[in-house]
mmCIF file of C-alpha atoms in Angstrom:
data_model
loop_
_atom_site.group_PDB
_atom_site.id
_atom_site.type_symbol
_atom_site.label_atom_id
_atom_site.label_comp_id
_atom_site.label_asym_id
_atom_site.label_seq_id
_atom_site.Cartn_x
_atom_site.Cartn_y
_atom_site.Cartn_z
ATOM 1 C CA UNK A 230 -60.452 103.412 126.779
ATOM 2 C CA UNK A 231 -61.578 105.859 129.450
ATOM 3 C CA UNK A 232 -60.355 109.362 128.578
ATOM 4 C CA UNK A 233 -61.980 111.115 131.591
ATOM 5 C CA UNK A 234 -60.301 108.627 133.961
ATOM 6 C CA UNK A 235 -56.948 109.076 132.214
ATOM 7 C CA UNK A 236 -57.242 112.842 132.498
ATOM 8 C CA UNK A 237 -58.312 112.663 136.136
ATOM 9 C CA UNK A 238 -55.463 110.320 137.148
ATOM 10 C CA UNK A 239 -52.987 112.522 135.335
ATOM 11 C CA UNK A 240 -54.253 115.566 137.218
ATOM 12 C CA UNK A 241 -54.157 113.718 140.548
ATOM 13 C CA UNK A 242 -50.667 112.269 140.184
ATOM 14 C CA UNK A 243 -48.768 114.447 137.722
ATOM 15 C CA UNK A 244 -48.100 111.392 135.534
ATOM 16 C CA UNK A 245 -48.521 111.536 131.776
ATOM 17 C CA UNK A 246 -51.424 109.084 131.405
ATOM 18 C CA UNK A 247 -52.229 108.293 127.768
ATOM 19 C CA UNK A 248 -54.847 105.611 128.335
ATOM 20 C CA UNK A 249 -56.831 104.193 131.240
ATOM 21 C CA UNK A 250 -59.037 101.136 131.358
ATOM 22 C CA UNK A 251 -61.180 100.148 134.345
ATOM 23 C CA UNK A 252 -60.635 96.475 135.169
ATOM 24 C CA UNK A 253 -62.411 96.135 138.494
ATOM 25 C CA UNK A 254 -63.218 97.675 141.848
ATOM 26 C CA UNK A 255 -62.683 96.781 145.489
ATOM 27 C CA UNK A 256 -62.890 98.359 148.952
ATOM 28 C CA UNK A 257 -64.320 101.636 147.610
ATOM 29 C CA UNK A 258 -61.844 102.284 144.810
ATOM 30 C CA UNK A 259 -61.395 101.366 141.150
ATOM 31 C CA UNK A 260 -58.676 99.223 139.582
ATOM 32 C CA UNK A 261 -57.318 100.597 136.321
ATOM 33 C CA UNK A 262 -54.749 99.528 133.754
ATOM 34 C CA UNK A 263 -52.791 102.547 132.546
ATOM 35 C CA UNK A 264 -50.566 103.359 129.618
ATOM 36 C CA UNK A 265 -48.157 106.145 130.475
ATOM 37 C CA UNK A 266 -46.078 108.388 128.274
ATOM 38 C CA UNK A 267 -43.476 106.372 126.417
ATOM 39 C CA UNK A 268 -45.743 103.330 126.447
ATOM 40 C CA UNK A 269 -44.960 102.172 129.976
ATOM 41 C CA UNK A 270 -47.745 100.104 131.550
ATOM 42 C CA UNK A 271 -48.947 100.714 135.090
ATOM 43 C CA UNK A 272 -51.662 99.655 137.524
ATOM 44 C CA UNK A 273 -53.692 102.110 139.573
ATOM 45 C CA UNK A 274 -56.029 102.096 142.535
ATOM 46 C CA UNK A 275 -58.130 105.228 142.324
ATOM 47 C CA UNK A 276 -60.857 106.719 144.493
ATOM 48 C CA UNK A 277 -64.185 107.420 142.849
ATOM 49 C CA UNK A 278 -64.993 110.668 141.102
ATOM 50 C CA UNK A 279 -66.136 112.329 144.325
ATOM 51 C CA UNK A 280 -64.438 115.585 145.291
ATOM 52 C CA UNK A 281 -62.435 114.052 148.140
ATOM 53 C CA UNK A 282 -61.496 110.502 148.985
ATOM 54 C CA UNK A 283 -62.471 109.118 152.373
ATOM 55 C CA UNK A 284 -59.712 109.668 154.905
ATOM 56 C CA UNK A 285 -59.342 105.931 155.531
ATOM 57 C CA UNK A 286 -58.858 105.259 151.817
ATOM 58 C CA UNK A 287 -56.145 107.905 151.598
ATOM 59 C CA UNK A 288 -54.430 106.365 154.626
ATOM 60 C CA UNK A 289 -54.644 102.895 153.059
ATOM 61 C CA UNK A 290 -52.997 104.153 149.850
ATOM 62 C CA UNK A 291 -50.222 105.763 151.904
ATOM 63 C CA UNK A 292 -49.711 102.578 153.940
ATOM 64 C CA UNK A 293 -49.454 100.403 150.838
ATOM 65 C CA UNK A 294 -46.940 102.761 149.251
ATOM 66 C CA UNK A 295 -44.855 102.871 152.442
ATOM 67 C CA UNK A 296 -44.951 99.087 152.704
ATOM 68 C CA UNK A 297 -43.891 98.517 149.091
ATOM 69 C CA UNK A 298 -40.982 100.939 149.402
ATOM 70 C CA UNK A 299 -39.847 99.391 152.686
ATOM 71 C CA UNK A 300 -39.971 95.877 151.265
ATOM 72 C CA UNK A 301 -38.055 97.040 148.178
ATOM 73 C CA UNK A 302 -35.245 98.387 150.381
ATOM 74 C CA UNK A 303 -34.392 94.816 151.370
ATOM 75 C CA UNK A 304 -33.496 93.997 147.741
ATOM 76 C CA UNK A 305 -34.856 90.483 148.190
ATOM 77 C CA UNK A 306 -38.363 89.618 146.898
ATOM 78 C CA UNK A 307 -39.247 91.914 143.987
ATOM 79 C CA UNK A 308 -42.192 94.295 144.429
ATOM 80 C CA UNK A 309 -43.818 96.788 142.044
ATOM 81 C CA UNK A 310 -42.323 100.271 141.936
ATOM 82 C CA UNK A 311 -44.451 103.033 143.443
ATOM 83 C CA UNK A 312 -44.865 105.568 140.643
ATOM 84 C CA UNK A 313 -47.214 107.945 142.443
ATOM 85 C CA UNK A 314 -49.304 108.103 145.595
ATOM 86 C CA UNK A 315 -51.790 110.792 146.586
ATOM 87 C CA UNK A 316 -54.854 110.927 148.802
ATOM 88 C CA UNK A 317 -56.945 109.724 145.865
ATOM 89 C CA UNK A 318 -54.681 107.389 143.875
ATOM 90 C CA UNK A 319 -51.889 104.852 144.051
ATOM 91 C CA UNK A 320 -50.027 104.020 140.842
ATOM 92 C CA UNK A 321 -47.512 101.180 140.656
ATOM 93 C CA UNK A 322 -45.549 99.549 137.858
ATOM 94 C CA UNK A 323 -47.235 96.742 135.949
ATOM 95 C CA UNK A 324 -46.012 93.195 136.518
ATOM 96 C CA UNK A 325 -46.363 91.050 133.406
ATOM 97 C CA UNK A 326 -48.268 87.862 134.263
ATOM 98 C CA UNK A 327 -46.416 84.555 134.224
ATOM 99 C CA UNK A 328 -46.713 81.096 135.718
ATOM 100 C CA UNK A 329 -45.624 79.497 138.958
ATOM 101 C CA UNK A 330 -42.919 76.905 138.330
ATOM 102 C CA UNK A 331 -40.976 74.746 140.780
ATOM 103 C CA UNK A 332 -37.836 76.795 140.137
ATOM 104 C CA UNK A 333 -39.683 80.090 140.642
ATOM 105 C CA UNK A 334 -41.219 78.770 143.863
ATOM 106 C CA UNK A 335 -37.828 77.666 145.222
ATOM 107 C CA UNK A 336 -36.335 81.050 144.349
ATOM 108 C CA UNK A 337 -39.251 82.871 145.928
ATOM 109 C CA UNK A 338 -38.785 80.912 149.153
ATOM 110 C CA UNK A 339 -35.100 81.852 149.251
ATOM 111 C CA UNK A 340 -35.869 85.504 148.558
ATOM 112 C CA UNK A 341 -38.621 85.549 151.180
ATOM 113 C CA UNK A 342 -36.113 84.258 153.738
ATOM 114 C CA UNK A 343 -33.726 87.074 152.789
ATOM 115 C CA UNK A 344 -36.537 89.615 153.036
ATOM 116 C CA UNK A 345 -37.349 88.483 156.561
ATOM 117 C CA UNK A 346 -33.663 88.480 157.501
ATOM 118 C CA UNK A 347 -33.406 92.159 156.495
ATOM 119 C CA UNK A 348 -35.181 92.779 159.788
ATOM 120 C CA UNK A 349 -37.046 95.706 161.293
ATOM 121 C CA UNK A 350 -36.315 98.149 164.119
ATOM 122 C CA UNK A 351 -39.200 96.819 166.210
ATOM 123 C CA UNK A 352 -42.444 94.910 165.967
ATOM 124 C CA UNK A 353 -44.871 97.249 164.203
ATOM 125 C CA UNK A 354 -44.225 100.097 161.782
ATOM 126 C CA UNK A 355 -44.068 103.918 161.704
ATOM 127 C CA UNK A 356 -47.149 104.097 159.452
ATOM 128 C CA UNK A 357 -50.814 103.273 159.979
ATOM 129 C CA UNK A 358 -51.595 99.727 158.984
ATOM 130 C CA UNK A 359 -54.333 98.222 156.834
ATOM 131 C CA UNK A 360 -55.172 94.702 155.733
ATOM 132 C CA UNK A 361 -57.579 95.005 152.814
ATOM 133 C CA UNK A 362 -59.807 97.876 154.020
ATOM 134 C CA UNK A 363 -59.511 97.086 157.726
ATOM 135 C CA UNK A 364 -57.209 99.117 159.983
ATOM 136 C CA UNK A 365 -54.259 97.553 161.775
ATOM 137 C CA UNK A 366 -52.602 99.021 164.836
ATOM 138 C CA UNK A 367 -48.923 99.173 163.882
ATOM 139 C CA UNK A 368 -47.810 101.008 167.020
ATOM 140 C CA UNK A 369 -44.381 99.640 167.956
ATOM 141 C CA UNK A 370 -44.670 97.871 171.269
ATOM 142 C CA UNK A 371 -41.141 97.763 172.609
ATOM 143 C CA UNK A 372 -41.912 94.232 173.740
ATOM 144 C CA UNK A 373 -41.538 90.647 172.568
ATOM 145 C CA UNK A 374 -43.630 89.454 169.632
ATOM 146 C CA UNK A 375 -46.200 87.345 171.532
ATOM 147 C CA UNK A 376 -47.491 90.282 173.583
ATOM 148 C CA UNK A 377 -47.308 92.651 170.604
ATOM 149 C CA UNK A 378 -49.339 90.213 168.495
ATOM 150 C CA UNK A 379 -51.918 89.766 171.246
ATOM 151 C CA UNK A 380 -52.359 93.493 171.874
ATOM 152 C CA UNK A 381 -52.094 94.843 168.311
ATOM 153 C CA UNK A 382 -53.720 92.042 166.342
ATOM 154 C CA UNK A 383 -55.732 89.448 168.260
ATOM 155 C CA UNK A 384 -57.515 91.491 170.935
ATOM 156 C CA UNK A 385 -58.642 94.436 168.736
ATOM 157 C CA UNK A 386 -60.080 92.093 166.107
ATOM 158 C CA UNK A 387 -61.586 89.829 168.729
ATOM 159 C CA UNK A 388 -63.505 92.786 170.206
ATOM 160 C CA UNK A 389 -64.771 93.824 166.775
ATOM 161 C CA UNK A 390 -65.833 90.280 165.911
ATOM 162 C CA UNK A 391 -67.701 89.691 169.181
ATOM 163 C CA UNK A 392 -69.351 93.135 169.139
ATOM 164 C CA UNK A 393 -70.576 92.617 165.576
ATOM 165 C CA UNK A 394 -71.880 89.116 166.292
ATOM 166 C CA UNK A 395 -69.394 87.491 163.889
ATOM 167 C CA UNK A 396 -68.098 85.455 166.837
ATOM 168 C CA UNK A 397 -70.113 84.059 169.724
ATOM 169 C CA UNK A 398 -69.060 84.730 173.330
ATOM 170 C CA UNK A 399 -67.816 81.158 173.668
ATOM 171 C CA UNK A 400 -65.660 81.599 170.575
ATOM 172 C CA UNK A 401 -64.236 84.741 172.116
ATOM 173 C CA UNK A 402 -63.286 82.878 175.269
ATOM 174 C CA UNK A 403 -61.304 80.395 173.169
ATOM 175 C CA UNK A 404 -59.267 83.221 171.660
ATOM 176 C CA UNK A 405 -58.826 84.800 175.100
ATOM 177 C CA UNK A 406 -57.400 81.470 176.288
ATOM 178 C CA UNK A 407 -54.861 81.663 173.458
ATOM 179 C CA UNK A 408 -53.921 85.186 174.563
ATOM 180 C CA UNK A 409 -53.476 84.030 178.156
ATOM 181 C CA UNK A 410 -51.058 81.305 177.066
ATOM 182 C CA UNK A 411 -49.451 83.102 174.150
ATOM 183 C CA UNK A 412 -45.974 83.366 175.662
ATOM 184 C CA UNK A 413 -45.734 79.583 175.874
ATOM 185 C CA UNK A 414 -47.468 78.953 172.528
ATOM 186 C CA UNK A 415 -45.330 81.277 170.387
ATOM 187 C CA UNK A 416 -42.176 79.174 170.295
ATOM 188 C CA UNK A 417 -38.602 80.410 170.693
ATOM 189 C CA UNK A 418 -38.051 84.195 170.663
ATOM 190 C CA UNK A 419 -37.480 85.739 167.242
ATOM 191 C CA UNK A 420 -36.156 89.212 166.380
ATOM 192 C CA UNK A 421 -38.444 91.484 164.319
ATOM 193 C CA UNK A 422 -38.545 90.338 160.693
ATOM 194 C CA UNK A 423 -39.392 92.474 157.673
ATOM 195 C CA UNK A 424 -42.654 90.788 156.682
ATOM 196 C CA UNK A 425 -45.288 91.306 154.010
ATOM 197 C CA UNK A 426 -48.064 90.783 156.547
ATOM 198 C CA UNK A 427 -50.798 89.565 154.158
ATOM 199 C CA UNK A 428 -48.810 86.957 152.273
ATOM 200 C CA UNK A 429 -51.578 84.701 151.012
ATOM 201 C CA UNK A 430 -51.173 83.151 147.556
ATOM 202 C CA UNK A 431 -53.289 85.833 145.863
ATOM 203 C CA UNK A 432 -50.722 88.464 146.826
ATOM 204 C CA UNK A 433 -47.881 86.594 145.123
ATOM 205 C CA UNK A 434 -47.639 87.264 141.383
ATOM 206 C CA UNK A 435 -45.481 85.025 139.216
ATOM 207 C CA UNK A 436 -43.509 86.763 136.491
ATOM 208 C CA UNK A 437 -40.152 86.139 134.844
ATOM 209 C CA UNK A 438 -39.655 82.918 136.844
ATOM 210 C CA UNK A 439 -39.876 84.849 140.128
ATOM 211 C CA UNK A 440 -42.524 85.476 142.752
ATOM 212 C CA UNK A 441 -43.457 89.139 143.239
ATOM 213 C CA UNK A 442 -45.234 90.521 146.305
ATOM 214 C CA UNK A 443 -48.172 92.936 146.019
ATOM 215 C CA UNK A 444 -50.761 94.476 148.372
ATOM 216 C CA UNK A 445 -48.634 94.396 151.524
ATOM 217 C CA UNK A 446 -49.646 94.965 155.113
ATOM 218 C CA UNK A 447 -45.929 95.313 155.795
ATOM 219 C CA UNK A 448 -44.492 95.714 159.275
ATOM 220 C CA UNK A 449 -41.920 94.347 161.641
ATOM 221 C CA UNK A 450 -43.385 91.009 162.646
ATOM 222 C CA UNK A 451 -42.752 87.296 163.055
ATOM 223 C CA UNK A 452 -41.480 85.513 159.952
ATOM 224 C CA UNK A 453 -43.744 82.536 160.601
ATOM 225 C CA UNK A 454 -46.723 84.854 159.987
ATOM 226 C CA UNK A 455 -45.956 85.103 156.258
ATOM 227 C CA UNK A 456 -45.518 81.346 155.969
ATOM 228 C CA UNK A 457 -48.772 80.738 157.825
ATOM 229 C CA UNK A 458 -50.548 83.073 155.397
ATOM 230 C CA UNK A 459 -49.125 81.170 152.423
ATOM 231 C CA UNK A 460 -50.489 77.993 154.001
ATOM 232 C CA UNK A 461 -53.929 79.491 154.698
ATOM 233 C CA UNK A 462 -55.371 78.979 151.208
ATOM 234 C CA UNK A 463 -52.459 77.078 149.709
ATOM 235 C CA UNK A 464 -49.731 78.353 147.368
ATOM 236 C CA UNK A 465 -48.529 76.725 144.158
ATOM 237 C CA UNK A 466 -45.485 74.490 144.668
ATOM 238 C CA UNK A 467 -45.575 75.264 148.374
ATOM 239 C CA UNK A 468 -43.128 72.443 149.130
ATOM 240 C CA UNK A 469 -40.557 74.130 146.883
ATOM 241 C CA UNK A 470 -41.177 77.517 148.524
ATOM 242 C CA UNK A 471 -40.449 75.976 151.923
ATOM 243 C CA UNK A 472 -37.391 74.154 150.590
ATOM 244 C CA UNK A 473 -35.957 77.400 149.239
ATOM 245 C CA UNK A 474 -36.698 79.161 152.504
ATOM 246 C CA UNK A 475 -35.145 76.519 154.729
ATOM 247 C CA UNK A 476 -32.064 76.243 152.525
ATOM 248 C CA UNK A 477 -31.504 79.974 153.032
ATOM 249 C CA UNK A 478 -32.534 80.623 156.651
ATOM 250 C CA UNK A 479 -33.770 77.502 158.489
ATOM 251 C CA UNK A 480 -37.020 77.810 160.379
ATOM 252 C CA UNK A 481 -37.235 77.170 164.114
ATOM 253 C CA UNK A 482 -38.188 73.696 165.269
ATOM 254 C CA UNK A 483 -41.926 73.170 165.634
ATOM 255 C CA UNK A 484 -42.916 76.024 163.324
ATOM 256 C CA UNK A 485 -45.601 73.956 161.596
ATOM 257 C CA UNK A 486 -47.434 73.417 164.876
ATOM 258 C CA UNK A 487 -47.590 77.203 165.326
ATOM 259 C CA UNK A 488 -49.309 77.890 162.000
ATOM 260 C CA UNK A 489 -52.803 78.075 163.628
ATOM 261 C CA UNK A 490 -51.590 80.736 166.065
ATOM 262 C CA UNK A 491 -50.418 82.952 163.204
ATOM 263 C CA UNK A 492 -53.594 82.286 161.205
ATOM 264 C CA UNK A 493 -55.881 83.432 164.003
ATOM 265 C CA UNK A 494 -55.699 87.109 163.107
ATOM 266 C CA UNK A 495 -56.442 86.930 159.339
ATOM 267 C CA UNK A 496 -59.291 84.486 159.973
ATOM 268 C CA UNK A 497 -61.412 86.997 161.897
ATOM 269 C CA UNK A 498 -64.597 87.781 160.019
ATOM 270 C CA UNK A 499 -68.190 86.551 159.722
ATOM 271 C CA UNK A 500 -67.438 84.055 156.963
ATOM 272 C CA UNK A 501 -64.528 82.518 158.845
ATOM 273 C CA UNK A 502 -66.063 81.772 162.259
ATOM 274 C CA UNK A 503 -65.369 78.056 161.994
ATOM 275 C CA UNK A 504 -61.792 78.832 160.956
ATOM 276 C CA UNK A 505 -61.222 81.003 164.022
ATOM 277 C CA UNK A 506 -62.580 78.339 166.354
ATOM 278 C CA UNK A 507 -60.529 75.615 164.682
ATOM 279 C CA UNK A 508 -57.322 77.690 164.698
ATOM 280 C CA UNK A 509 -57.773 78.639 168.364
ATOM 281 C CA UNK A 510 -58.324 75.015 169.370
ATOM 282 C CA UNK A 511 -55.322 73.885 167.328
ATOM 283 C CA UNK A 512 -53.114 76.604 168.817
ATOM 284 C CA UNK A 513 -54.129 75.543 172.323
ATOM 285 C CA UNK A 514 -53.422 71.887 171.625
ATOM 286 C CA UNK A 515 -49.679 72.452 171.122
#
């Protein structure tokens, strides 16, 4: 039990925190399990004990809270409740751990389809975006998805990757070729969907025979992006997820061939160079 942490979180958020236990750390903040007044369990991301949290960390907390609330409005896939958010802490309800089952996966696929169908006003979002600790430009584009994706996702990350040496100039030219052809590679036009934005298997928690979404990079986007993220590292009972999705809102023809295009953005990074090159080549081969 960490009494100083419990007292500090209580002061930061106004919540009655009885107990706090540090369970990890990531991206410059701590993970804590909390017991609140009345015995309710909660999970917190908290900045270190420094006087002020870095501005980017505060913005990331705000973005996650905004994303969770926006996803919850769809009343489709369950998400944790935001209990408190400040510049130095984000506290959400605790999701009891469970197991992925075929029935839960099918139900999650159906609920994910309904989440996407809830839609968005435009591609992008009215809040600053983050994926993990990296910023995302969520500026609504007032344009079709392919150009929004190229300008707000692919090109900014391509510049960062080439400038840092994570990608070689030749790799960059492959991605630029994707951008040049993106209108023809993106498939039939889709309206803005309400997407999680970082929907890899680690951000799906299984509890009560349902899949819950956590750690969103939520925005108005293309629904195939979430499915491509689920495919990136593999999800349990993925065939049942897709069956539930297609039974609810069928996917457009050829969506599987477009998975590499949607995976290009999350693959940027020094440890994924080969993935970027492979995804770009696969996208261009369609």
